[in-house]
Structures are given as C-alpha cells and as structure tokens.
Coordinates of C-alpha atoms in Angstrom, one line a residue:
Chain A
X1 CA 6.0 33.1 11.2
X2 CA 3.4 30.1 11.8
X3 CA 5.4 27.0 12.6
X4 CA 3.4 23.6 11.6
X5 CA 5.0 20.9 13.7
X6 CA 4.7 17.2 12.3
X7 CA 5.4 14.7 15.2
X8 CA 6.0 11.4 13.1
X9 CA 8.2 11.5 9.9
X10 CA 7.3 8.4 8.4
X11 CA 5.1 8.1 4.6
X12 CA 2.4 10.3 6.5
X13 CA 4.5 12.7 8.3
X14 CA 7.2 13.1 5.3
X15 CA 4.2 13.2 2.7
X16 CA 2.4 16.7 4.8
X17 CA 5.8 18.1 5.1
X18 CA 6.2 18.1 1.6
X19 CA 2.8 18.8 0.4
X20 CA 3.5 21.8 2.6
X21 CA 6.4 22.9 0.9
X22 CA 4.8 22.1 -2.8
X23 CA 1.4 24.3 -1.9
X24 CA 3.4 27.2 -1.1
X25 CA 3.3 27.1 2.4
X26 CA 4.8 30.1 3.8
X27 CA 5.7 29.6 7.1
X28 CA 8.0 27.2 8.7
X29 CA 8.2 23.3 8.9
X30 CA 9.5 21.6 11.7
X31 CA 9.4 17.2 11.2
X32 CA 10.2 15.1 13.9
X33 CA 10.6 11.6 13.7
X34 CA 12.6 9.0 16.2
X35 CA 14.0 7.2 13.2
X36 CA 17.4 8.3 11.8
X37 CA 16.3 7.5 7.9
X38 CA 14.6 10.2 6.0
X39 CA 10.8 9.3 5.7
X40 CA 10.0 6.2 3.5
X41 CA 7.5 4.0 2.6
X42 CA 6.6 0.9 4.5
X43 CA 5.0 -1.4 1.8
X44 CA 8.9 -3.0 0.3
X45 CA 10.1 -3.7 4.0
X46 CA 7.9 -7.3 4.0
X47 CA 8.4 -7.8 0.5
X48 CA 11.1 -6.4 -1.9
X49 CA 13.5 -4.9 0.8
X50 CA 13.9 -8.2 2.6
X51 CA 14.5 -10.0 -0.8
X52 CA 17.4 -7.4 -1.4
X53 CA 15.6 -6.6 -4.9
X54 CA 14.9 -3.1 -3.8
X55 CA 17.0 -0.7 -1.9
X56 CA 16.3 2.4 0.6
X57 CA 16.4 4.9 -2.1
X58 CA 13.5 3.6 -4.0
X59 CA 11.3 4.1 -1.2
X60 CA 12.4 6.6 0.2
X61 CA 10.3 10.2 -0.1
X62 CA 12.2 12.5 -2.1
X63 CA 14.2 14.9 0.1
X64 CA 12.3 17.6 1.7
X65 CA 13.9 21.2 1.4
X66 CA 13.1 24.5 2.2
X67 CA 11.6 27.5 -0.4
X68 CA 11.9 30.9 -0.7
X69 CA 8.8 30.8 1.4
X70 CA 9.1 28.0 3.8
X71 CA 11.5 26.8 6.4
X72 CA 11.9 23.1 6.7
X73 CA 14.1 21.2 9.4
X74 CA 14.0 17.8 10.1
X75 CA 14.7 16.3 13.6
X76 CA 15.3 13.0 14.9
X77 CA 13.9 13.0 18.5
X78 CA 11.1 11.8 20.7
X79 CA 8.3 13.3 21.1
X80 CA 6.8 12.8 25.2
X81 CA 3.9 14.7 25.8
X82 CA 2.1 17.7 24.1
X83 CA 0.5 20.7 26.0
X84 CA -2.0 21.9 24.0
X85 CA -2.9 25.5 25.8
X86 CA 0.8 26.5 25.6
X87 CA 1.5 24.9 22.1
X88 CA 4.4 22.8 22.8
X89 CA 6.2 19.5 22.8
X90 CA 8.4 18.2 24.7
X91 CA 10.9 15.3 23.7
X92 CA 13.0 12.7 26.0
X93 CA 16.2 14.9 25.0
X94 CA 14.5 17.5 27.5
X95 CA 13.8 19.8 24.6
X96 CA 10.8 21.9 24.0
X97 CA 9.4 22.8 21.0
X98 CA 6.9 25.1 19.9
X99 CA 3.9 25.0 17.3
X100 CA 1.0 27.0 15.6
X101 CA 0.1 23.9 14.3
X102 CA 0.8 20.1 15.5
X103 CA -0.1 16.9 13.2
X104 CA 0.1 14.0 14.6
X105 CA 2.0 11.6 12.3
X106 CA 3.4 8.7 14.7
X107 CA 1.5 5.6 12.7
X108 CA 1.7 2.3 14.4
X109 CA 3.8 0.6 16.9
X110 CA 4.2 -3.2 16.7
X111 CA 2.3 -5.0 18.6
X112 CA 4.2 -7.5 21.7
X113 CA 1.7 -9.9 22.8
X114 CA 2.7 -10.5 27.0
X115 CA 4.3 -14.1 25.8
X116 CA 7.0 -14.9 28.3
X117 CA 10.1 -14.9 26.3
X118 CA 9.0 -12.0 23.9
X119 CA 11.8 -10.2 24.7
X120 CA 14.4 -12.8 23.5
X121 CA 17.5 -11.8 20.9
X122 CA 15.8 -13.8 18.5
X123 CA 12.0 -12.6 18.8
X124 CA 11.7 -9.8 15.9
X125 CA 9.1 -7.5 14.6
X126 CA 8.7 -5.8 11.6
X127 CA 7.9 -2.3 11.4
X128 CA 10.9 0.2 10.4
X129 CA 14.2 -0.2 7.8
X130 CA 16.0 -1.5 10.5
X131 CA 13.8 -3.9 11.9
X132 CA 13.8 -5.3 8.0
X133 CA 17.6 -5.2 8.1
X134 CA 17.8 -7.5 11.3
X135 CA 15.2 -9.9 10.4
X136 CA 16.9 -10.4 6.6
X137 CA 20.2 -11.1 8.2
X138 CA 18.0 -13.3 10.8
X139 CA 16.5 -15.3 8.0
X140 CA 19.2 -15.2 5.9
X141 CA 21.0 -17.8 8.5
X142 CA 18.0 -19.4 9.6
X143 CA 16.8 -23.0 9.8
X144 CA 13.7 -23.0 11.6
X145 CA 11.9 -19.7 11.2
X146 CA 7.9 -19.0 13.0
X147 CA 5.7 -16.2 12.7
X148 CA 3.2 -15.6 15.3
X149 CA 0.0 -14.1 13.6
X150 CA -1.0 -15.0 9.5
X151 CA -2.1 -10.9 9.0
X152 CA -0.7 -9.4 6.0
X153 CA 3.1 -8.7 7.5
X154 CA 3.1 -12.2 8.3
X155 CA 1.8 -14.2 5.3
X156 CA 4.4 -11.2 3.3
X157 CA 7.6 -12.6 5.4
X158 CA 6.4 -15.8 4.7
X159 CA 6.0 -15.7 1.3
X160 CA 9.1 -13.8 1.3
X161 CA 11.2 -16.4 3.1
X162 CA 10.9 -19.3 0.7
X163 CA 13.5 -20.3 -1.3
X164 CA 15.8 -19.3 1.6
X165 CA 16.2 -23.0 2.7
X166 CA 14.2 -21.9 5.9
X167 CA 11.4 -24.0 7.4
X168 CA 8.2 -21.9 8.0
X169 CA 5.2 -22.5 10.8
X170 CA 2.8 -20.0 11.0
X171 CA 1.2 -20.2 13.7
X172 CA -2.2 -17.6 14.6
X173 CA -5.1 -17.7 16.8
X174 CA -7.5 -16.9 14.4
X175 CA -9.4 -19.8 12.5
X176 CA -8.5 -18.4 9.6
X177 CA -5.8 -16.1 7.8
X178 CA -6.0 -12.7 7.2
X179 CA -9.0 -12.7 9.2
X180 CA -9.8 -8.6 9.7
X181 CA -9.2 -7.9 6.2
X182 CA -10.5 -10.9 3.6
X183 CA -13.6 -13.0 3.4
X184 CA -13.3 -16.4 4.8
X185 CA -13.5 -18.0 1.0
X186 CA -10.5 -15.3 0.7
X187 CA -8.7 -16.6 3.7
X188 CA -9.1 -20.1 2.8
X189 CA -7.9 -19.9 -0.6
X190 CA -5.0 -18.0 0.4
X191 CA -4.5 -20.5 3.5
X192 CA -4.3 -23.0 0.5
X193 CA -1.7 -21.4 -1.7
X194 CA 0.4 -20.8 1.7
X195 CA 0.1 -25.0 2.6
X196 CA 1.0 -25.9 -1.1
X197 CA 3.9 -23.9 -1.2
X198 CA 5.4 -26.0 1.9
X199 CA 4.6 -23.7 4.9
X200 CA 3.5 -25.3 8.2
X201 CA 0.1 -23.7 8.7
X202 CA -1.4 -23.8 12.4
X203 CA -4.6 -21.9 12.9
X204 CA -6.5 -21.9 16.0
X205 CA -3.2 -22.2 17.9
X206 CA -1.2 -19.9 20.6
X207 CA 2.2 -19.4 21.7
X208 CA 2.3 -20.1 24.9
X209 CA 5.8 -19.6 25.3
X210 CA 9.3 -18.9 23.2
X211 CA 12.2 -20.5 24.3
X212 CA 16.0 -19.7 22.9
X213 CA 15.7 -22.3 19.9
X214 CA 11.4 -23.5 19.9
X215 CA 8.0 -22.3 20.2
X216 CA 5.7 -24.2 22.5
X217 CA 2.0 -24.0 21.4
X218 CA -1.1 -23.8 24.0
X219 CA -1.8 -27.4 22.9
X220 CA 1.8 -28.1 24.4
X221 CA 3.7 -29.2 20.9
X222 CA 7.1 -28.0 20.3
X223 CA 8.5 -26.3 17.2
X224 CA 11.7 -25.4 16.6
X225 CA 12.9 -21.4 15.8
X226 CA 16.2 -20.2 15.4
X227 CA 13.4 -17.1 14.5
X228 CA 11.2 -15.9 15.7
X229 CA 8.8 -12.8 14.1
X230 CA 5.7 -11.7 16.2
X231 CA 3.6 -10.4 13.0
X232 CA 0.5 -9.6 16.0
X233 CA -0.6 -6.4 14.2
X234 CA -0.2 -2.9 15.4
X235 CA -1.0 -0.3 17.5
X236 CA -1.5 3.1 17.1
X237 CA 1.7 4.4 18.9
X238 CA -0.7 7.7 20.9
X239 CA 1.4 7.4 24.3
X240 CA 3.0 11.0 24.0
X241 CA -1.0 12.6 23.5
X242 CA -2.3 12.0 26.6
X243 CA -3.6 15.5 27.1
X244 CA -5.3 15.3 23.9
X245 CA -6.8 11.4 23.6
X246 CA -9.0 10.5 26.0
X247 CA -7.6 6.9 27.5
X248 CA -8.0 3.6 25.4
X249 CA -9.0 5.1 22.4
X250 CA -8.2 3.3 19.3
X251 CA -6.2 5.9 17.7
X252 CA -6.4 10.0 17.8
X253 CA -10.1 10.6 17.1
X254 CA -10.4 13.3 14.2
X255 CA -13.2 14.5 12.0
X256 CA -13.8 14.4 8.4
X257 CA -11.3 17.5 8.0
X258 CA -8.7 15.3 10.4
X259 CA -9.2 17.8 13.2
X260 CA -8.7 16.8 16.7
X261 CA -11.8 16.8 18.4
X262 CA -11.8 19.4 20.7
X263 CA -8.0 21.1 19.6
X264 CA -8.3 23.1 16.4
X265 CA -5.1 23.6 16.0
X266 CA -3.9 19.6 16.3
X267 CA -4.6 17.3 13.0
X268 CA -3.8 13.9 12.8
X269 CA -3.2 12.1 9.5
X270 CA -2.0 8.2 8.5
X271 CA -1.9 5.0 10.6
X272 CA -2.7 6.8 14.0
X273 CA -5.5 8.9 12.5
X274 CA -9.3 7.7 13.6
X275 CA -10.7 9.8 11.7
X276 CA -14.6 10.6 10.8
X277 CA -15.3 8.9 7.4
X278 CA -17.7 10.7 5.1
X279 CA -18.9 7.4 3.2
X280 CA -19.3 5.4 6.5
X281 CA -20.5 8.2 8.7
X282 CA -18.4 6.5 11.1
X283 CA -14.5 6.7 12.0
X284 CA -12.0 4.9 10.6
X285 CA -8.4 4.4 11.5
X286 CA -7.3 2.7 8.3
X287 CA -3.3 1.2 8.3
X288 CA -2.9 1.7 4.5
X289 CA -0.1 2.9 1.9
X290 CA -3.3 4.9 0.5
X291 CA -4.9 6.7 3.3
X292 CA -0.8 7.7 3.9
X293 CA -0.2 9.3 0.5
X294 CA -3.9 10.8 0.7
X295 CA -4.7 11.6 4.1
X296 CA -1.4 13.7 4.0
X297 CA -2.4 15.3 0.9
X298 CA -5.6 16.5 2.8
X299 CA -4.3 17.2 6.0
X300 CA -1.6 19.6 3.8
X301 CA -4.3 21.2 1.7
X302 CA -6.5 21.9 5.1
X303 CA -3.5 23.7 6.4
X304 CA -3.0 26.0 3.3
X305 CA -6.2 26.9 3.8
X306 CA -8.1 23.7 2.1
X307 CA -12.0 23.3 3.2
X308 CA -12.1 19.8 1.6
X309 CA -13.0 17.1 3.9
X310 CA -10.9 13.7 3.6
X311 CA -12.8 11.0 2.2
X312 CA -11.1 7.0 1.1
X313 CA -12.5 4.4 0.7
X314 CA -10.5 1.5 1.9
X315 CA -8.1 0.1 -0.1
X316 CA -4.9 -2.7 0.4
X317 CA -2.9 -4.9 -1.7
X318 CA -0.7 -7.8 -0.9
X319 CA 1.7 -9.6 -3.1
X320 CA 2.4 -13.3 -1.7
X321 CA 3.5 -15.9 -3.4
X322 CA 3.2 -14.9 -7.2
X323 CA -0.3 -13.4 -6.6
X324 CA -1.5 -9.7 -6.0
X325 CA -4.6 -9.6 -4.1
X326 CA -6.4 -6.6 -3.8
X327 CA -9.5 -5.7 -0.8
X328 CA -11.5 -2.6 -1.7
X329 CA -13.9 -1.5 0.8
X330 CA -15.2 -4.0 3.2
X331 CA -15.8 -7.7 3.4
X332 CA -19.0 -6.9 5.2
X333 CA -22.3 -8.0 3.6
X334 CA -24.8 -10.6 3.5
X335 CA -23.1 -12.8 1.1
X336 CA -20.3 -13.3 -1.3
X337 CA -20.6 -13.9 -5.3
X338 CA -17.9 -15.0 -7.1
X339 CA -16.3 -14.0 -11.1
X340 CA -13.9 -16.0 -12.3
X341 CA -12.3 -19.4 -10.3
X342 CA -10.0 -18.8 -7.6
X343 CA -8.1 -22.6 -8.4
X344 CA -6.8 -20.4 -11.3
X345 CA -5.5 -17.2 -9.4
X346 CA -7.6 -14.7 -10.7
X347 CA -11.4 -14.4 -9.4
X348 CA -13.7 -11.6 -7.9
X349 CA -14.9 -12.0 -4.7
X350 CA -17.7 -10.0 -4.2
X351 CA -19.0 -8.7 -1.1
X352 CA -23.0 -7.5 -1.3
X353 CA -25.4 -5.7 1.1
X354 CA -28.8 -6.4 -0.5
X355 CA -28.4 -4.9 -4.1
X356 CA -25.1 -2.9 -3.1
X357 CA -21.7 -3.8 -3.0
X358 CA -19.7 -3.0 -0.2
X359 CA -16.6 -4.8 -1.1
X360 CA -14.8 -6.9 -3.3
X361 CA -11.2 -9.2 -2.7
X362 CA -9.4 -9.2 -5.9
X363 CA -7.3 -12.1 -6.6
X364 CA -4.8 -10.9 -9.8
X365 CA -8.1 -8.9 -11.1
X366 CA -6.6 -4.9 -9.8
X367 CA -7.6 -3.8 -13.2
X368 CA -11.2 -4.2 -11.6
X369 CA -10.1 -2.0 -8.9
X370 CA -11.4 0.8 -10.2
X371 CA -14.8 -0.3 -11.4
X372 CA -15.7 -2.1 -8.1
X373 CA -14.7 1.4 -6.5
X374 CA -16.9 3.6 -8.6
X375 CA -19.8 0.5 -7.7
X376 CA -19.4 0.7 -3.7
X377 CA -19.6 4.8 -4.0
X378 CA -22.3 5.4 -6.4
X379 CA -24.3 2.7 -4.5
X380 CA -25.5 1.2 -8.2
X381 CA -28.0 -1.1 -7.7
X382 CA -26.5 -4.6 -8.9
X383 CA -27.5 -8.3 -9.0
X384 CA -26.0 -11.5 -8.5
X385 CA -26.3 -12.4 -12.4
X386 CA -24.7 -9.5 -13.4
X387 CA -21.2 -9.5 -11.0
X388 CA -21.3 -13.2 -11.5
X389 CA -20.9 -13.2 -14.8
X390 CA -17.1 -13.0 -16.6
X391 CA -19.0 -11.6 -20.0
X392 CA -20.4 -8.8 -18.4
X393 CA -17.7 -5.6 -18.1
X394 CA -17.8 -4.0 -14.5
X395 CA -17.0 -1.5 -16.7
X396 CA -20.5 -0.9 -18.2
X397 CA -21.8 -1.5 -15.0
X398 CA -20.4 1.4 -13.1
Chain B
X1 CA 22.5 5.3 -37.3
X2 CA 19.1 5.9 -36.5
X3 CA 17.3 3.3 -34.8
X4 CA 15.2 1.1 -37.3
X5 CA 11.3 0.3 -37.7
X6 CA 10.6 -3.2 -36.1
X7 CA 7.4 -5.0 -37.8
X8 CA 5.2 -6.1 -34.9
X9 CA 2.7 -7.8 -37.2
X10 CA -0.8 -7.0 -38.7
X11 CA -2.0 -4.8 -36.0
X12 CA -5.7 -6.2 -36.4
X13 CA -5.0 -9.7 -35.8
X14 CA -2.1 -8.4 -32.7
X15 CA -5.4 -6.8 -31.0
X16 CA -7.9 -8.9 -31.6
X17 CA -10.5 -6.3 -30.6
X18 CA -8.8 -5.4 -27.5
X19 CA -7.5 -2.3 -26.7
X20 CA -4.0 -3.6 -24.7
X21 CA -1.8 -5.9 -25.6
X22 CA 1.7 -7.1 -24.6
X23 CA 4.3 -8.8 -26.9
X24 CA 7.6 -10.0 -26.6
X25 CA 11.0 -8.9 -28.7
X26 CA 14.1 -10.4 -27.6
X27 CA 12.9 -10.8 -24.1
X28 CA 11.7 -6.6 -23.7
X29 CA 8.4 -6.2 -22.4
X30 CA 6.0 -3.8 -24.9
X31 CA 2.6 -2.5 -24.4
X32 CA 0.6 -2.0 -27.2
X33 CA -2.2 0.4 -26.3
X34 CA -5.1 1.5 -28.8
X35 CA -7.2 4.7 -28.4
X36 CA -9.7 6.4 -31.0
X37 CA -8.1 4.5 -33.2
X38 CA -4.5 5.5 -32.6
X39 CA -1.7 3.4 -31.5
X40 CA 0.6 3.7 -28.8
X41 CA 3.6 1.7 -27.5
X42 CA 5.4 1.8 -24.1
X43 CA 7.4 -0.3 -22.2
X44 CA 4.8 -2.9 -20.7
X45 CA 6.4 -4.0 -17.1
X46 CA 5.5 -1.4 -14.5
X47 CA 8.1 0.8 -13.3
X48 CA 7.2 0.3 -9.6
X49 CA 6.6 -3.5 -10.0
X50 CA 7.0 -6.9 -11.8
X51 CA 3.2 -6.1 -13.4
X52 CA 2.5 -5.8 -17.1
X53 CA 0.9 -2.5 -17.9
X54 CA -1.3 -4.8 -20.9
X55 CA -3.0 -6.8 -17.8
X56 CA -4.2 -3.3 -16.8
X57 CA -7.0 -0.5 -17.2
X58 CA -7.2 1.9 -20.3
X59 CA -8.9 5.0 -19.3
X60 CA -8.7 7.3 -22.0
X61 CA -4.9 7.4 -22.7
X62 CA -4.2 6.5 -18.9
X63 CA -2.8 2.7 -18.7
X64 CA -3.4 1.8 -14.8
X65 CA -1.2 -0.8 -13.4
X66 CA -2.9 -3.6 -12.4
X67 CA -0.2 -4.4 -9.2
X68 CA -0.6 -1.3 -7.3
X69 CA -2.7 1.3 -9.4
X70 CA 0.1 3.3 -10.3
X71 CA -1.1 5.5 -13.9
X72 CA 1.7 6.1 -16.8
X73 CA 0.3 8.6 -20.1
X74 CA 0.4 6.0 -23.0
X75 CA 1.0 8.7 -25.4
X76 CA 4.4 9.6 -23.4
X77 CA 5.4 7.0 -20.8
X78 CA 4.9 9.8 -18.5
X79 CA 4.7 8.0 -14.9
X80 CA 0.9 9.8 -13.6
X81 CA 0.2 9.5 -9.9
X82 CA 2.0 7.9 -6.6
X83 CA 3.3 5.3 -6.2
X84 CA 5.4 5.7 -9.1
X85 CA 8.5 8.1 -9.6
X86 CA 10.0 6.6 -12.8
X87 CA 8.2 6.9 -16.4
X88 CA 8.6 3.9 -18.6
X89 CA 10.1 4.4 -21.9
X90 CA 7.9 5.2 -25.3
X91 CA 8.4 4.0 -28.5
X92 CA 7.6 5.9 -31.7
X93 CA 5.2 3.7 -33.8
X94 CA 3.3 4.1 -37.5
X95 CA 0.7 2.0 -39.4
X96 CA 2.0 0.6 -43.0
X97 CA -0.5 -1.8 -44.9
X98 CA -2.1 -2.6 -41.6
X99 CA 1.4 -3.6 -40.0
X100 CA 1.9 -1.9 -36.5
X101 CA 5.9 -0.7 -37.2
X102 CA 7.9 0.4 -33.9
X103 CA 10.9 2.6 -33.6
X104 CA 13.2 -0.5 -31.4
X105 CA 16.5 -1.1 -31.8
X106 CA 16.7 -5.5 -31.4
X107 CA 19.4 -6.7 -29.4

C-alpha cells in the first residue's frame, strides 16, 4: 500500500490530503501537523476571527476521512528531519515514520527580528488560531497597542483594532507600507486611509528595543505598548529538510510539477513551496490563500497520476478599513496608469512593461480581477489611452 | 400559505442597461442578474463576505464576488468554487407587463 506522507496540516497540507481522498486515491494518507486544530484557513485570523465575527468552524477545512480506498490519519507531531534514501521522518516524540511519498506542507513561520526584549509576555505574533486567540484577549484589554512592520498582517490588525479604544503606532522600516506587494501610489494612498482613521504612522523607523510597557525607536523616542505585535513577515519554516534544501534557500526549491529538485518522490506545495513558475520562467514562493487552495490541488492531481504542471499567477487581497484591495501579478513595470480616482476608494492602478501589463492594484474594483488576469497572460498588447480610460470595458479588451 | 409575488418595479428602468443590480426590501439584500434576456434573483451579500454579489462579474450565468472571487450559479444560488461552502438563497421570479415579480415573503 503506497503511503503519501504530508508534513504540514495547515490550508496546503489539509487541502492535498483531501484532494487525495476525493481523486480516489488508493493508498494511504498519513497528515502531520504540530498544531492541535484540524487544518484551516489563515485569511480570518487578522480580520474576522479577531473581531469575533467569525468562528473556527467557518474556516476550518471540512473534515478529512478515510474511503473504501484510502486510509487517512491525522497526527499532531513534529516533524525533525527527513532521510530521503530510507523514506522516513522522524519527529521530536522519537517516532519514525515511513513514506512512498512526502509533501512538504509546513508554510511559514513568523518572523522574530533579534530586538532585545522580543521575547517579552507581551510581544505577539500572528500566525496560527491560537496566536489570534492571545492577541484578541491582548487587544481586547489594551491601551497602547504597536505593530512592528506595516505588511498586510500588520495594516489587517490594525485596521482590525479600531474601535477597540486602543491607541495604534505602526511603526516599519520601510519608507512606505506594504512595500513588497503594492506600488508606491498604492502604499501611499493606503498610508493615507490608515493616518485618517487615527493610527500613529511611523515609516522609516526601527525598534531598537521593547521594554515591559514602551517601544523605544532608533531615533530614541518612546512609545508606550501594553502590546506589542511583531507583524515582520515570514519565513519559510524548512529547518526539519536539511538533507533535502541546500542551506539558505528561500524556501524548498521545486519545479513546475512541485518536484523537489533532485528527490522524486518529495513535493512541496503552499507557503514553503519555491517553486518553478511557468509564466515567469522563474521560481516563486508565493504566501497566498490562492497558491494554497491551487497548488494543493496540483500537487494532489500529480500524485494520482496528474502530468499537469502548476501554473498561478499571483494573486492577494486585503480588506482594511472598509476597503478591499486586490494585487494581481506584479507591481513591476516601467510605469503606472491609473482608472478611476483613488480619493474615492475605487481606482485601477495599472502596472505596464512597454505595451504589456504585468500587474494591476485594485482598490474596490475585484470585479476587474478577472479581466486584468486574462490581460497579463495573453500578453495583449494595450495602451495608456485605453486602461486609462473608465468608458472603455477591460472586458472588450481582454 | 404560499409565499406571495413581490413587485420589484418595471424591470427596464430597475436595469438600466446593466446586467446586475441590487435592491433593497425591508433591509434583505437581492441580486438582480439578467442573461439572454432572462432574469434571475439571488440573495445579493456574498456568503463568504460582507460584498454584494451586484458590484461583481457576470460571466455567463456565473456571478463572481467582487471581495474574494468566490462564484455562486445565478440560476440556483449554487455556491461555485473555493472559497465559498455556503450557497446563497434563490428566489423564483416572472415578468408581468414589464414588472420584474419575485417569489419573497416581506417581513
């Protein structure tokens, strides 16, 4: 009986598992996961979960059971180290585990920047259910709350926070928020709707250190936090694949059929997945609710026998504030045309390369998202004029 | 009793050339969506999240959510792709004398 081990049960990990089950797999399943919930979805944890308007259950995967065909089991453990010529794990309890097949679903760690006092009762992070459930109660009591870094989790606890009777100070080193994903017209704006809405902004600032009830900046001011989140992105967690990843790489490096290079029989799929993407011709490790649900869907076909590559184009959304903003593809380009007027919350901020669109941040415009998708992957030739201009449907264009 | 026929208006003038539009009745949210000529109503707020299907994109009888791309069938309500796992309701609708009627019971 072939055994597929998935190391990782989060939205990836849970999603193979039962794309496994649902193609017929016959074989067994075994998921292993350190976290005691059943695997979930991470979008709700900055936004609804912590607001209380959404409980576990309605992101939660449904629950994975076994067939006729298949064994399932799900474990909670840690997984230590993988030997690839014998086709086991091991995990801290000691146990070893074998596999036909691994994939590697661990996703991301949170990132802990070396600040002295990052360790402190009141320093969070946000990255699992129960990280959500400590900062809520955190915030819940809080007077003074900072958040070190203005990326998405961030600016989403931020947003989130208001109207809790909380003072908020962002602070990040970055000029500018959001930096990796939006344009800097995007980040401004959004820096703006952030500011109006009564948040301390600081950009271009470090945390030099956190003491028990403040936060003192590299330019030496004090601000006080009863809270403290560090929102400094993520990592992908790769510390038990040693004998697979070669040191210091950003991720486990896959092709475009989310093979390990050099292993096979090892896949990798979600967060921690670097994998070779056929529209860049390049890898990609892409941290997004979509390459979860998709790249699992892949990796699950490619294990029932599947010759498709993986292919996505990159795709987020954020909801802060009132406002949904999308980013499809890349903000690379030459230059940036706008449809519609950011002031009134719903514009298209195009990214071009010469004639071709690479990317596009949608502020309240998702219907778009579609259209400017078809655009960046048919490579239509398009002008200025044309994107610039409210009367004329992306539709027709693409 | 069976639930009665609620007058939404002259469908012509509710459109307005569009193809989606949302109205209002006692507070519920409804999605009026028009395809080849035929009419369709579903609930209009998103099962997944606080979006209204109207501000989204018809494809052929597929509504998608303008929020987080979710698809519902707008001749069923039927919920399409990930992320949703919850169909929105449908409501039974006919044409009189260029009135759109709907099968809602007012609260």
């Amino acid at each position: 009986m072939t055994r597929v081990l998935i190391v990782g049960a989060g939205h990836a990990g849970g999603r193979v598992a039962q794309h496994l089950v649902e193609g017929g797999f016959a074989g067994e399943i075994v998921l292993v996961g350190e976290e005691v919930h059943i695997p979930y979805e991470r979008p709700a944890l900055s936004k609804e979960f912590l607001l209380g308007k959404q409980d576990v259950a309605e992101f939660s995967l449904p629950v994975c059971e076994a067939s006729e065909a298949c064994r399932f089991e799900r474990r909670v453990g840690r997984v230590t180290s993988v030997d690839p010529v014998e086709r086991t794990v091991s995990t801290a309890d000691g146990e070893t585990i074998e596999w036909d097949r691994l994939v590697i679903a661990t996703g991301a760690d949170a990132r802990r920047p070396p600040i002295p006092g990052n360790d402190l009762s009141h320093v969070h992070v946000l990255r699992t259910i129960d990280d959500a459930l400590r900062l809520k109660s955190a915030i819940t009591a809080a007077k003074n709350l900072v958040i070190i870094g203005a990326g998405v989790i961030g600016l989403e606890v931020a947003s989130s926070a208001r109207g809790h009777g909380v003072a908020i100070c962002v602070i990040e080193p970055a000029e500018r928020v959001m930096a990796r994903i939006l344009s800097p017209s995007a980040s401004h704006w959004l820096a703006e709707q952030h500011r109006a809405a009564g948040t301390d902004l600081r950009l271009g600032r470090g945390v030099s250190e956190i003491h028990g009830d403040a936060v003192i900046l590299d330019d030496g001011s004090v601000i006080a936090a009863d809270t403290v989140l560090l929102a400094t992105g993520a990592a992908p967690a790769t510390a038990a694949f040693a004998s697979v990843v070669a040191a210091g790489a950003d991720g486990v490096p896959t092709d475009a059929h989310c093979r390990v290079e050099g292993h096979e029989h090892i896949y990798a799929v979600g967060d921690v997945a670097l994998s070779s993407s056929p529209i860049y011709g390049r890898a990609l490790r892409q941290e997004t609710w979509r390459n979860a649900e998709n790249q699992a869907q892949a990796v699950a076909q490619i294990l029932l026998g599947g010759e498709e590559p993986y292919s996505e184009l990159p795709w987020m959304w954020t909801d802060q504030l009132g406002h949904n903003i999308q980013v499809v593809g890349f903000c690379a380009g030459d230059r940036e045309v706008v449809r519609g007027d950011p002031a009134t919350g719903k514009a298209c901020l195009f990214q071009l390369d010469g004639d071709r669109l690479v990317g596009a941040v949608l502020l309240g415009e998702g219907k778009q998202r579609k259209h400017v998708e078809r655009l960046i992957l048919d490579r239509v030739p398009v002008t200025d004029a044309q994107l610039g201009d409210p009367v004329q449907a992306l539709k027709a264009l693409a | 009793m069976s639930v009665p026929w609620l007058d939404l208006g002259n469908l012509d003038d509710l459109m307005d050339g569009g193809e989606c539009r949302g109205v209002v009745v006692d507070g519920h949210k409804l999605g009026i969506f028009v395809v080849d000529e035929e009419v369709f109503v579903i609930d209009d707020l998103c099962s997944h999240g606080n979006a209204l299907l109207s501000d989204g994109d018809l494809d052929g009888y597929e509504i998608e959510c303008p929020l987080h791309a979710g698809a519902f069938d707008v001749r069923s309500g039927k919920a399409l792709c990930k992320p949703l796992t919850r169909d929105v309701r449908k409501y039974e609708t006919r044409v009189e004398g260029g009135a759109l009627l709907v099968r809602f019971e007012r609260t």
